[in-house]
Every structure is written in structure tokens, then in C-alpha cells.
């Protein structure tokens, strides 16, 4: 610990803390522009200058390490004059004529800093250069005329997202932000996660949907979670007048530490903007769907269920809340005792873990293990296009020297980033993992007592033959993996869909050998909960006479539409109009993700609550409530002891 | 090309053998030099690092051996511990020739004591000052003296890997250096078990990509690591966290070229050259309005008058001296009143300038100081890396104002504006470049303010250099 004095206040901070962070911890405000609490200090804008006793000139507090006995002054006339100079330089660089900007009036950190220093004007004329606006990305545009070259976006792209798309071209006054080697953003390697937009201090990076919809000062911000996939990222939703303005990553979330992907930031809103809501319950009369009251619809549905109970199938989306899935399970499995009940993924992402958890208990770790991993093995999962945030967590550590071994049937989705790309024949994951284990034994980096490892040369050779990979490549990967201190193995559906868990057992053996953390991605937002409730059995809808389908706010996939095309009576719970609703016999309007609250269990077992953000309009009910109502109509009552039910079955992750 | 390795025991014999060959050859090739600027030594010059330049063929390592080359390395490896090498250099009083004059031995000590392996040694050959070519000449006429100096420095700091960073605008330098490194490897003077000892030193050449700011230590390291050439946050200093986060020692070409001479002849001999606290010699490139411009090597303590009037033959055409500009594009102008000042790091600091890397620009009475200031600002503005806002924008605005003044469109407030920007840039800029950027302008304004006022207010160039609007010329007439 070091002790320093800032503005007469004695502060104790750990060694390595910068003066700026020390001041912030003590509640002392120092204006900044290029600094961001989650990025490495850069020292480019020079606004955070402070007076250090004994120093020759003013010092930038963002890069100055706190040292014992340092005496710092953050406010005096000299500092204020220097900050005005710094701001004048920034204002005169490009087009900073505030009235035209969407963030002017409170959301712009540059404007706020100028007001704070009491500036009313700047003394130098701007250089009148004009820059093109890059509006080639569908979700955000880059307005270079407002850019102050603080490089927050560049550092965000490198350090948080690991995508390395943004960079600065040219030098000095000609410096300009570019994507890749100067291509438009829309044609670049940008993954549209929008973290740069979230971190931009001015109006240069513009969220196209949120721009000019008002300032965040007179909007409300609610913390909740994204339910786009099983990662369960924390998000902050900005709303005004029952409208969502923007979604940002929540830096306080332990799951994603602020980073979200395009699904969480933009596509969830896109679906909401373009979806046509089901406003009232509907019943098919004389071949046409007509509006009805809830009572009528419930009576119609309960009658249909009662008469077709023997050949009824029920399916719920695994993106629904725990409460909804629990009510669904209680009604159809426990109450009506129907055989064909499942959730939409039917165990694709959870079968193997569930089998192995019966004998092994909890064996999977937390996502945060990726932050400290020095070697990551991905098996059969494309984390560039699915579960992108997990991919970000891996990629952003690569410059620190984290090794990446990518095992997939399609080669590497990571381009040339991995240290080792192992392209295997389909279905040979288990042989490859065996090969890796034997390879480590052969190289002498690890030892294994099992029978399979008695003759490691033979096992490696067998693995090479089966997988179609050269044995040297397996040995290379085994060497990297065997020498890792804190390895992490990430695997996906090719491993997890197997009920026998044979591949997973081998991976578990590998993980025990090198004491690696295991993490599996789990598809939809509530796949874990679905599996815990037993909603993971394969269901054949083709033979059913009637079907109850709880879609929530999801769209039906083609497979589902095909499967239910021959079903006579369809009872659908949906938030939006879609192809399934059009062919349904009874439709119950339910709320979309923003209108109903509920709990979700993410891929590493964290139980998180999604808050209600918008007030529901129309006659839509929360999905759980709609099922409760249907149960009441059928004469069942449903409790809310879902937590006990979740924990009653062994799980591969700690559910807490 | 011989392939047998040189060892401590056969070095002397080889040197003697090559010396005889060299003597015969010397009859035919006198003053072997690529550079017309390197003239015979003037009486007031003291040539230490340039003593063999022009005398030997830089493309043949044998010629360097013939003049006693690599004896210093052999001596250091055989007779001295790394600590005693550092001590020798400390007692010799060698100071960094890059411009700031930091004691070299102290820098080595810091790196040696810093935890983390491997350590790196970098030779900074990114000589970017307009008109300065001291390092280029040294590297092209005697590359092995720098390689030998680097090997000794690497031995002293315990570095096993070394890089010479050479700007790519010097293709012939890169070629010469690459040949020299290859030949040194072939003779076992680089690589494993140098001269039969257990000292290993691997060396390579890194090319710059044409950025002046890459002469700054942080930007240089970023450039070597393949990143954008922008200065790094200091602290941590390179000796703690340098290349690939390992301790790194960065020295100027000329600093390292001095090392073999110190080891060979001893600290006392070296400390006897020059001044107290500022020993040794310094190479300068004298350019501008002198009769005999070119490269010189003088002992510290030589006065500017001796350099300009004796060694370089005085002002061209018998004109009057107006100003001397030292330390390249970011150095200050000195008026002729400072002619009798002895050249040293401390004396320069006393008059508010730095000695710099060794460019001396001599200006006669016909020079327009405003246009000169504009020229230097144009250079700095173009070379600003753009990382920090004050340097990027401050230099741009100063250039804009100076250009305006030189075109006869200035006004009196422009001078206040120049002073305002010039006051803050040194305080708020990220690296030394931005901090020193306004210096040529401020010093010219300090000593020649009347010229600036004539330009800005009366729109007249007193030396009729700047092209002014006709109405202003008519009014002045």
C-alpha cells in the first residue's frame, strides 16, 4: 500500500494504482476524456493534468502511478488554465459545433468538461477540414468530424472485444480512425458489438437507432440481463415514455463485465421493433382467427386439451423464464401426466453434462476462468458466430500470450489467431481428446495411469488416423496444453448432445489430468433450467393430435413448423404474429422479454433476474401467468417452488 | 572469406596479419570514403570515434581488425567483469549522445539491476533531424565499431540479444550494417561463445518506417514490436519494462561507438578529453551558411566560434553571423552573442537549449528567422505522431499562424497566440517531441522579436525573403 495526499486528503491505495484512480476512489473528481475505467490508461487527451509537488511540469493523473508521499493538487488556476488550453486544442481540431450533435446537452463528455472549466468559447479557429461520415454499418455510424482521437474505441476493440478492427491511420494532424486497412465499417471485420459506441466520449460513434431520441439525462436506466443466449450478459436499458432508447453493456455484471454483442445491443430491439404484437386472445372460428376474451380462449383451450389428452404434445421455448418453464412442467408433466413434453432444444446442449453430473456432481466452472486462462481449448463450437461474448473473452487475452487451440470439423472460425488449429473428421472429437491425453504422456509433460495411456504412441497414432489430423499437430497441441498453468476447455453441442456422454467423459479425464476448468455453452437463455426440469426429452410432434406450444417472444423455426404441420389442434402462446400463430386454433397473447420479469440460469449456473422494463400494453399476460390461468381452468394449482425443483436433479454447474 | 572463429588467443595474430595486408592496400586506396563531407582532420578537431572512418573499407571486417578492432571486446571479456566495465564507463564520464546527456553507465546499471530475463540492448540509429548525418556516416564508414560497442554494452548489462534500429531512409546504411553483422557472425564475434568465452550475444537489425518520433525510446520500442510508433507511458522506464515487457537498454549509435575506446584506453584517458563532467568528443554536422560545411568531431569545451570560424572556415561570402541553431528541428536559436560559449551539455542547458544529437545550423544575416521558425514547425507538425492532443493540434495551429505571418496576413495577436501555445505545449505534451516543439519559434521570437513584428504588423520581411502582398511592400517603400 502507498499513501498519498490529494487536495489535502490522505489516501491509501494499493501499489500500481494511478493518481486518477486514487482520486476517484476518494471521491475527488478529475476531468478526463481518453480515460475509461475498463481500459488501460493512454494519456492522450491531457485533460486530467494535476499539480504534483516537486514535479517540473503538470502531470497527467491517468498515467501517473501513485507513489509514497506524493502531494497532488487537482484544482488551481494554473491547472484550470492548462485544461482550458487542452480543451481549446480539441475544440479547434474538428467540427465541434455542439447544437447539431445528438449528445449535446449532457451526454457529451467533451462539452461537459468545457462547461466544468467555465469555458464559453475557444480562441483558435478550427481548421475547417471536413471528413466523410461512415454510415455503412447497419447499426451505427462513425462521424469523424466529431472524433477527438482519444482511442477509446480502438482500445475497446482491442482490450474488451479482442476484435482488433479499429485502428488509427496516418499520423499527427492527419490521424484518422479506420476499420481494418481503411475499408468502410460495413465491409470490415467489425462484428457490430457496439462497445465502441458505448465507450465513445463524444457523438462521433452514433447509435443509429438511439441517435436524436433525446438525452440519457431525462431517461431512465434499468439494469437487467440479456436473454439472447446462454451467456446471460448484464445490460443497462435506457427507456423513456415506455420506449427502449438504447441498450448498453453493464460493467458491474460479474458474467460479462460489460461486454455484450450485437444480439444483446441491437438485434433484440430489432425483433421488438419489427414484430407485430398479438394484442388479444384469438380463436379459430369457421376457419378464421377471431379475437376473443381470455375466458373464451381458456375455455376453448382446456376443452381441446381435455379431449386430446392421450395424444397431446407440449413444447416450450427454452428462452422462457424459469417461472414459465416450471409452470409448464407442473401443468403438463406433473398435472396432466403427458408423455411428449419438452423444451425447444430437447437437450441438445445439456444431455451429456446431465448424465455425467449424476456420477460426478458439479464439474463445470465459471466463465470468469477465461480471464486468467493461459491456454484455451475450444472443441466443436464456433464462438465467433455463436455466444460471441465468450469468443470476445478468449480473443481479447490472446495478445497477453494466452494460447488458443481450436478443434473443429470446419477448421478455425478464428482465422489465423489460434496457436493450433485442429481440423478433425466429423464425430471424432473423442479420439482427438484421447490423442491429446496420450500426447502429453508421450511428451512426458503429464502422466496418466489409465490403461489407455500404457502405450501412448499407439493412441496418438490411432487418434491421428481416426481424426485425419497429422500426429505432429496433435503432439504440438498436447505440448502447449500440457505446459499451461491454468487451462480452460470450452465445448459445445457436438460434445453435449450425446446422452452417453462418452466424449465428455474423455474431456473430463483430460481436464482432471491438467486441472483445467471446463465450460460448455448451452444454447438458449434457459437451457440449464429446461434440463433440470426434465424438459430435455426428444418429442415427436408428427404423431400428436394436439399441441401446446409456448413460444414467448421467439419466432418458430422451420423444423417446428414442419413438425406441427399435421397436428389438428394447435394452442400457441406467442407475443408476436408469426407463421405458427397464423395456423393456430387458439392463440394466447403473452409479453415479450422487456415486458415480463423472470429468472434465468446461464451457462455457468448463475441465477439472474430479468427485470420488467416496459409496461405491457394490450391484453397480453406474462407467460407464466398465462400458463397458471390455463392450469386453473383445467383444475390444477401450481406452486412457485422452482428453486427446489431446479436443485433436486444433479447438475454440471452450481446453480446459485 | 575465412570461416575460422576468432578467439582471444588468435585475435592479435589475425590483427597483425590483416594489418600487413591493409598497409599494402592502403597505398592504392587512400581515404576510402563514400562521403565527400568527411575531410582530413582539422587541427582543432579531436577524432576518437571517427579516427578510422575513411581509412578502412567498411565492407571488410578484416580491415577493422587490422586497425585493432575487437581488441576492446576481447579485453572486456577476458579481463573485466560486467561490473568493472560499467565502472570503467562511469569513471570515463560517458554521457548519452542522443541529446539529453544522461550518464550511460547509470542507464546500464539500471537495466542490469532490473529483474526479468532476457534483457535487450537496442542501438538507436533513427537519426531524423533534417541535415544531420553523424550516425549515418559512422555506421557506413565504421560499422564494426558500433557492433563492438554494442557487444561490450550487452556484456555489461547482461543482455543476450541486441538490435540496431536503423531508419529505412538509409538503405546503404542498412546494407553496410547487414554485411557487417554477417561478417562478425562468421568470425564468431557475434553469436554463441564470443571469442572463446561463455558470453553469448545475438544481434539483428530492425528497420524503421520513416517516423522521426521513433527516435523516442517508447515509440522506438513500439516500432520494433511491430506496432504504431507512438511514445509509451513513462514510468515504467525501458530499463524496467521495455521490449516485450523485458528490461531494455537503449543507447545512441555514437554513445556505443565510444565504448570500445574507453575500454581499450581506459577511463582516465577518456576523462582527459573534453571538459569536467562532460568528457570525450562529439560529432557535429555543420550545415548552413559556412564556407566548409560537413561532419566534424570535436572535444567538449570547444567553442562555437572555433567550430564555425576555424574548422568550418567562417561564414560564406564574408557575411555576418545571425544565429546558430543547435539540436535539430526542436532546438533553440542562439544569437551570435553565444559564439564563445564552450560546447557541452551543461552549458547548453544553462542557455535553455539542449545539445541535441549534433546538428549545427549556421545562419547568416540574410536569413529570415520567421520563415526559419515556420520551416521547423512544418517539420515538427508533419512528424507529430498524433497520440496526444496538444502536440497534434498545437503544432498544427502554430504552423498555420506562422504560415499566415510569412504570407503577410498576420496580425499582432498572432504573436500572442504563438506564445500562448508555446507556453503550454512544454507543460502538457506527452513526450519530449511535443514538449520541445515550440522551442525554435519561442527562441527566435525571444531574440528576433522585431522581425516577427515586422512580418505580423507591417507585413514586411526585413531580409526580403518572404513573399509579401504588393500593397504591404508599397506601404513600406
PDB file of C-alpha atoms in Angstrom, chain A residues 35 88 114 135 203 249 423 487 502:
ATOM      1  CA  UNK A  35      -9.595   7.609 -19.799  1.00  0.00           C
ATOM      2  CA  UNK A  88      -9.257  24.649 -26.866  1.00  0.00           C
ATOM      3  CA  UNK A 114     -15.704  22.514 -21.155  1.00  0.00           C
ATOM      4  CA  UNK A 135     -22.665   5.074 -42.363  1.00  0.00           C
ATOM      5  CA  UNK A 203     -21.017  11.983 -30.616  1.00  0.00           C
ATOM      6  CA  UNK A 249     -23.389  -3.478 -21.500  1.00  0.00           C
ATOM      7  CA  UNK A 423      -9.475 -29.770 -38.234  1.00  0.00           C
ATOM      8  CA  UNK A 487      -6.072 -24.080 -18.973  1.00  0.00           C
ATOM      9  CA  UNK A 502     -18.664 -40.687 -23.900  1.00  0.00           C
TER      10      UNK A 502
END
